XYZ file of C-alpha atoms in Angstrom:
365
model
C 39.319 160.262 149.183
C 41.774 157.258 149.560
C 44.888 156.133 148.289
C 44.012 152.322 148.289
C 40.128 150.795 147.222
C 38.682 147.924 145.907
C 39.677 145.643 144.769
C 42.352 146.217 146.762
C 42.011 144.321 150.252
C 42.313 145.463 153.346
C 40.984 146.912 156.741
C 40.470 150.537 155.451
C 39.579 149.791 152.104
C 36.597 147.784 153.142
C 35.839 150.638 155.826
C 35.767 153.064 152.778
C 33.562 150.543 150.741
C 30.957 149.865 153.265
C 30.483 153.599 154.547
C 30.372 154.606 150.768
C 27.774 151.683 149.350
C 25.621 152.426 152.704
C 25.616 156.518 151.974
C 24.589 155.897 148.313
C 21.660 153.478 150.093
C 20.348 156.631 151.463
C 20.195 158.773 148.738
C 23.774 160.391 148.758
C 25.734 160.825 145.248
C 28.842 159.471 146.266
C 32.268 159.702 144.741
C 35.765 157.932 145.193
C 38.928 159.236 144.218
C 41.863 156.901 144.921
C 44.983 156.114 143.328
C 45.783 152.752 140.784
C 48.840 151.450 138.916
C 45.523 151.519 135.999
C 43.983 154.537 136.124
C 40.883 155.752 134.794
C 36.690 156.297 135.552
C 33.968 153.938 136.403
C 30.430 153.645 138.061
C 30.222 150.761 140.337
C 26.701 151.023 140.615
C 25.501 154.435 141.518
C 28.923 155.146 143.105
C 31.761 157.195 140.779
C 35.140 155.723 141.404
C 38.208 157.918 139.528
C 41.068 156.394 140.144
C 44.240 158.902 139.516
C 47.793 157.485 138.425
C 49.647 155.789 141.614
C 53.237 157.056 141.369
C 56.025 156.036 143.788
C 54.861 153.278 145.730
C 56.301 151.596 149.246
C 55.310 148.430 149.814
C 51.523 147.717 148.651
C 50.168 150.350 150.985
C 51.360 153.470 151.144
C 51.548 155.654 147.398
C 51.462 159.301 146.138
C 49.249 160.986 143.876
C 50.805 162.762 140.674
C 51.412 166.657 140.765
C 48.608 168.900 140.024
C 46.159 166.533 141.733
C 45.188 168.932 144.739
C 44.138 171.108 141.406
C 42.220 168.680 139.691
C 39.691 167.621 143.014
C 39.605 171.109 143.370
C 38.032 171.175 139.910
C 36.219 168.082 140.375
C 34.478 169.216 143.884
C 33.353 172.334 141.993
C 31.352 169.959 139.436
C 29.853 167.719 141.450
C 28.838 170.347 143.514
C 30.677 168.355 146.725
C 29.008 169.300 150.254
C 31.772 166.799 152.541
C 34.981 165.364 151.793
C 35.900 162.141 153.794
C 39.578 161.206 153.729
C 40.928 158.139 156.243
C 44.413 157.674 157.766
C 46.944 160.456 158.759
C 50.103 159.533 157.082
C 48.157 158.996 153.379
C 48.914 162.021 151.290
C 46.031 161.682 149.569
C 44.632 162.636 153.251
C 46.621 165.715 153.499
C 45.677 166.544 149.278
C 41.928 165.703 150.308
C 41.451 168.074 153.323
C 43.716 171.099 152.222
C 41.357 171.242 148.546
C 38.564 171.333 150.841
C 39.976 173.876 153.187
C 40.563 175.735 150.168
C 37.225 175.332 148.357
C 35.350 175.808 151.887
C 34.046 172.514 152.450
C 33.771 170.666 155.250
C 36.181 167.929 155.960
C 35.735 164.753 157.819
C 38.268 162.716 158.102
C 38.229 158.703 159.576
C 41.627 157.644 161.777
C 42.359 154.091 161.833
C 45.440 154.093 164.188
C 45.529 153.485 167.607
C 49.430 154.206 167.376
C 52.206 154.693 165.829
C 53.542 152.407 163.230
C 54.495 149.457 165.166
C 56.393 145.887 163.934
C 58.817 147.626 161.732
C 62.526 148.145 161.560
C 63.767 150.983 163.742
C 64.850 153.228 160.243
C 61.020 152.956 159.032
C 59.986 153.419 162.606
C 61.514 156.700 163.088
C 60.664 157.962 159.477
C 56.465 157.072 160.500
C 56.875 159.174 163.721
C 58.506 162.068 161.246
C 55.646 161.477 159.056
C 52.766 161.602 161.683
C 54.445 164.271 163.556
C 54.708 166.629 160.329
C 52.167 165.385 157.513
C 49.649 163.657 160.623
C 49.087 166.183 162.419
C 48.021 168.525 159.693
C 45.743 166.704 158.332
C 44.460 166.012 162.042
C 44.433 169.530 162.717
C 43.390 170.784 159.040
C 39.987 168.534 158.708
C 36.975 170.278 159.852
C 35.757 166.942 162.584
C 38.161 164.066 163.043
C 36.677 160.643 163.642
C 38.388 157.420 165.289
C 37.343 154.020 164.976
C 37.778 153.179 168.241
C 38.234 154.777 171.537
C 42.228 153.941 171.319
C 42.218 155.537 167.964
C 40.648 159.080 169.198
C 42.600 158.684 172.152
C 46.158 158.542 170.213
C 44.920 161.324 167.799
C 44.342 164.290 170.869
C 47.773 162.404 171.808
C 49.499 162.919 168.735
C 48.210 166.608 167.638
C 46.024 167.770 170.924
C 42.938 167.129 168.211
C 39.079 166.152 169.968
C 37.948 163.173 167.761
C 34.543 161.362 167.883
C 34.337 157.873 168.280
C 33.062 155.847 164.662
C 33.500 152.494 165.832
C 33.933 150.013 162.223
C 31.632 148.258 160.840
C 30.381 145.465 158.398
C 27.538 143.944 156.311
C 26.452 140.973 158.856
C 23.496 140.167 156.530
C 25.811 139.349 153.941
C 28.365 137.422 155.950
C 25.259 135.630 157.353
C 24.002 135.049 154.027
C 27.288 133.779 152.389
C 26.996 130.682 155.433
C 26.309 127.463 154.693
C 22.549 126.258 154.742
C 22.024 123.644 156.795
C 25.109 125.032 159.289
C 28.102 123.416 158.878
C 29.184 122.851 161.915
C 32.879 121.158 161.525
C 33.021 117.476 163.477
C 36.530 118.502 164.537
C 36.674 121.806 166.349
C 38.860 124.427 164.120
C 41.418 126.805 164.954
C 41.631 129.781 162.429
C 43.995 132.439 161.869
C 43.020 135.054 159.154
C 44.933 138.089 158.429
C 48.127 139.499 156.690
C 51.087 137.172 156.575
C 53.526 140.006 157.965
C 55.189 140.193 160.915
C 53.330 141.318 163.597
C 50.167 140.227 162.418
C 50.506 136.853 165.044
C 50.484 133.789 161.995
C 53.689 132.097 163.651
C 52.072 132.719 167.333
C 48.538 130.980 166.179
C 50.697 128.171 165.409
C 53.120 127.973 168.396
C 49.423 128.143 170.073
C 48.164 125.455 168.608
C 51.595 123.022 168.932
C 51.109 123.904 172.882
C 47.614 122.431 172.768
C 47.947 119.202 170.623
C 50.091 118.392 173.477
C 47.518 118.871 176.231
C 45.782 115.506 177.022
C 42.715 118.060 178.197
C 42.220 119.830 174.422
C 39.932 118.353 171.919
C 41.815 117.316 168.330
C 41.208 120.143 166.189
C 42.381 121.811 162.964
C 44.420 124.383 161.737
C 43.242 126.736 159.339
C 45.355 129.736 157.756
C 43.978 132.214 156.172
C 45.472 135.439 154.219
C 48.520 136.386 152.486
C 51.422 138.552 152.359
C 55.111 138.143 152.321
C 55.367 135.744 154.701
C 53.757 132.792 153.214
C 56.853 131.024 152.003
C 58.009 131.422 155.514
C 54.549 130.030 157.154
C 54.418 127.512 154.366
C 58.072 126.127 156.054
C 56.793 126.507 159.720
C 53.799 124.731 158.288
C 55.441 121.378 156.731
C 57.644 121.210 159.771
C 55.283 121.119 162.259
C 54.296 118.000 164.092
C 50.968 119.096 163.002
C 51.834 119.340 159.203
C 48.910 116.434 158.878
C 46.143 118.923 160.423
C 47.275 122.384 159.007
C 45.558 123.913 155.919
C 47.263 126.561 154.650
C 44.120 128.278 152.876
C 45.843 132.199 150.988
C 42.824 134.558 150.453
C 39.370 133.084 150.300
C 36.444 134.594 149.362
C 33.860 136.216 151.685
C 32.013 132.385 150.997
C 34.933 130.359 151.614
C 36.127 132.585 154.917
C 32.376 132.527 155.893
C 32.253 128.525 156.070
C 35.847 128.494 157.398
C 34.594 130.547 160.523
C 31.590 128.797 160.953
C 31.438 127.191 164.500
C 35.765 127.713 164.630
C 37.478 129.418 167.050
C 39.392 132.899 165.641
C 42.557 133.195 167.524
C 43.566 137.134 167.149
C 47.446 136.881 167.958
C 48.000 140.558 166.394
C 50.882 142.557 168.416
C 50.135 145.611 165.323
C 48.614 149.121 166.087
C 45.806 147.632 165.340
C 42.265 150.830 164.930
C 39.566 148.511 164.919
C 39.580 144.961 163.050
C 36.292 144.292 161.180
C 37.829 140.391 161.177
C 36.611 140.395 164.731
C 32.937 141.317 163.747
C 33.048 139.054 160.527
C 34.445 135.945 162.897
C 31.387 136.846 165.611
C 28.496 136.884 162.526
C 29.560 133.875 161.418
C 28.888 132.049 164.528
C 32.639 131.912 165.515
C 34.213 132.346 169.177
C 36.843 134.485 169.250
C 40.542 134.706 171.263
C 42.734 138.109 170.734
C 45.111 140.237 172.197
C 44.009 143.116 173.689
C 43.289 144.941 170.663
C 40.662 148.083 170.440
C 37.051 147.446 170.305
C 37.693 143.523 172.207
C 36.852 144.444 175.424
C 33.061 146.363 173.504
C 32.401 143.546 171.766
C 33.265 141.161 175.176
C 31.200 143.485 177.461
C 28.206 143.192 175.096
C 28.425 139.377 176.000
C 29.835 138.016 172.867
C 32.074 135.302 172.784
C 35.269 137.647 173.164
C 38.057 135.812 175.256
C 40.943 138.411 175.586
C 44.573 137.594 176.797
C 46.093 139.722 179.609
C 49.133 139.907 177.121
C 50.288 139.069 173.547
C 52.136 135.982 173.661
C 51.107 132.155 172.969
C 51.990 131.561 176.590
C 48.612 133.586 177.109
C 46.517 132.875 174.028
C 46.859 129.484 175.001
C 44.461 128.116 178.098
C 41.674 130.541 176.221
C 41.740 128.958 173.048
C 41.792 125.620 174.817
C 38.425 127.363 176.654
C 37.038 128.038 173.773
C 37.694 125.030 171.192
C 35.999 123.416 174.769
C 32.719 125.613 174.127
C 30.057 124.103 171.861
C 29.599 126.608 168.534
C 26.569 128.714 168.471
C 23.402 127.265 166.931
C 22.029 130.913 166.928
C 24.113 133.999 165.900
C 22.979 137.050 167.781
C 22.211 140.303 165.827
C 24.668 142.351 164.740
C 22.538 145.299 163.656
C 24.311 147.386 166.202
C 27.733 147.223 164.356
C 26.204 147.744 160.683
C 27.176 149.679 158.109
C 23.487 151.177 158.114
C 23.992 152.382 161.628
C 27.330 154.001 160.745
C 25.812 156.225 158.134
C 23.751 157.632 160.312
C 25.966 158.542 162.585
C 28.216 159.723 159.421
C 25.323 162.230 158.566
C 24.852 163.428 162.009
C 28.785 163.928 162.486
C 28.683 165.902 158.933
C 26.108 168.124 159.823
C 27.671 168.725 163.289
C 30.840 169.826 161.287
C 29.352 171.811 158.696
């Protein structure tokens, strides 16, 4: 239970996708509810996605499901017989509508945080109204759902924070074999070393940093000439499109908008992913998706870096989150020659999640 899926892009709809696709693998019958400016029914292969009318929207994000819906999955969880409900981030009220129906219909309740924080980058009005939120609306559906899972350590660390709650750690996951498979064959490694950003254009998210990053090193008689490569969208991009054109790197920046998993895949390929995110960030499957595509990677301290880093990937994290820091890494790392072989990423697979998922269901049931 969601408010935002696919097609709709983003760190927790993918999360959603890739636990539900790799549940129905193993024999689960699996079904979505979410909201959608079009609503209606539909079987996305062996998956049943409803998707109920999205009323009173903020932003792209955040939305609220129409009256009498707590009713209707009430209904619907009788039909389909429902053993688990899964429901993902605290301030959603389709979280708090999700574990209340199955509270009420006595059914377990799992339900996935993806916040290591409180809402950060915002103005100080929408600031204090998140805290309101997670203090009121977050914390009951924290303390309502049967288990509570956090995709990273920070994340189950801020939930017993926030409402004194025990989560589990469910780190996040992808699909390396079909990252891997969406690379080029032969690799194509670039002949000039690439700097890539990929990620919202908001602020927070680090777009204008990954450029003040790279200005610093075109100047550095010790750096390699490399490119620029910008990837995502948002509100921002008239703004980044202006930073862009007035850069003394105009000549070597591509500003790219949202590419598919094909075009990001080749993108990545042998680059360097620079991470500048100051956000609350849970766990960002860009990180994995850079690393299976043969790219080294430069972030701020953001949860699940210093796993991935201690495993002996190519994980470079700054001590803070500034371009002043970022900097001498990325010049490390444009310095490194790419990876000729990519080492497994089994370990952070969407079929290892869902077994976890099963064992964490039937330790809550």
């Amino acid at each position: 239970m969601i408010t935002n899926y696919p097609p709709r892009s983003g760190g927790v709809e993918a999360h959603v996708a890739g636990l539900a696709a790799a549940l129905d693998a193993r024999g689960w019958r699996v079904t979505v509810v979410t909201l959608d400016e079009t609503p209606g029914e539909t079987m996305e292969g062996r998956i049943r996605v409803i998707r109920l009318p999205r009323r009173f929207p903020v932003g792209d994000v955040l939305a609220f499901p129409p009256f009498g819906t707590g009713r209707r999955i009430r209904r619907l969880m009788r039909e389909v017989a429902a053993t688990v409900v899964s429901t993902h981030t605290r301030f959603f009220p389709m979280s708090f509508v999700g574990v209340r129906a199955a509270r009420r219909t006595g059914v377990t309740s799992l339900h996935t945080e993806h916040g290591s924080d409180f809402v950060g980058g915002v103005s100080p009005l929408i600031g204090l109204a998140s805290r309101v939120v997670d203090h009121t609306l977050g914390i009951a559906v924290l303390r309502g759902a049967s288990a509570v899972l956090g995709v990273s350590d920070r994340v189950v660390a801020f939930v017993e924070r926030l409402s004194g709650v025990r989560a589990s750690t469910f780190f996040n996951a992808i699909d390396p074999a079909a990252w891997q498979a969406s690379l080029p064959a032969p690799a194509a490694i670039p002949a000039r070393p690439r700097l890539v950003y990929v990620g919202r254009l908001v602020p927070g998210k680090g777009w204008d940093t990954a450029l003040d990053v790279a200005e610093r090193l075109a100047t550095d008689p010790d750096c390699p000439e490399f490119e620029v490569h910008l990837c995502g969208g948002g509100p921002d991009r008239d703004a980044l499109a202006r930073r862009a054109a007035a850069s003394p790197l105009a000549a070597r920046i591509h500003v790219r908008g949202r590419l598919s998993r094909a075009e990001l895949a080749a993108t990545l390929q042998g680059a360097v992913y620079v991470n500048p995110t100051t956000l609350s960030e849970g766990f960002q499957t860009t990180l994995l998706e850079a690393l299976a595509c043969g790219a080294r990677v430069v972030t701020t301290d953001v949860a699940g870096a210093a796993e991935l880093r201690d495993e002996g990937r190519p994980v470079r994290i700054a001590p803070t989150a500034d371009a002043a820091a970022l900097t001498p890494l990325v010049r490390d790392a444009l310095g490194d020659e790419p990876a000729t072989v990519i080492p497994s990423m089994t370990a952070w697979s969407w079929d290892a999640r869902a077994d976890e998922f099963a064992q964490h269901v039937a330790r809550a049931t």
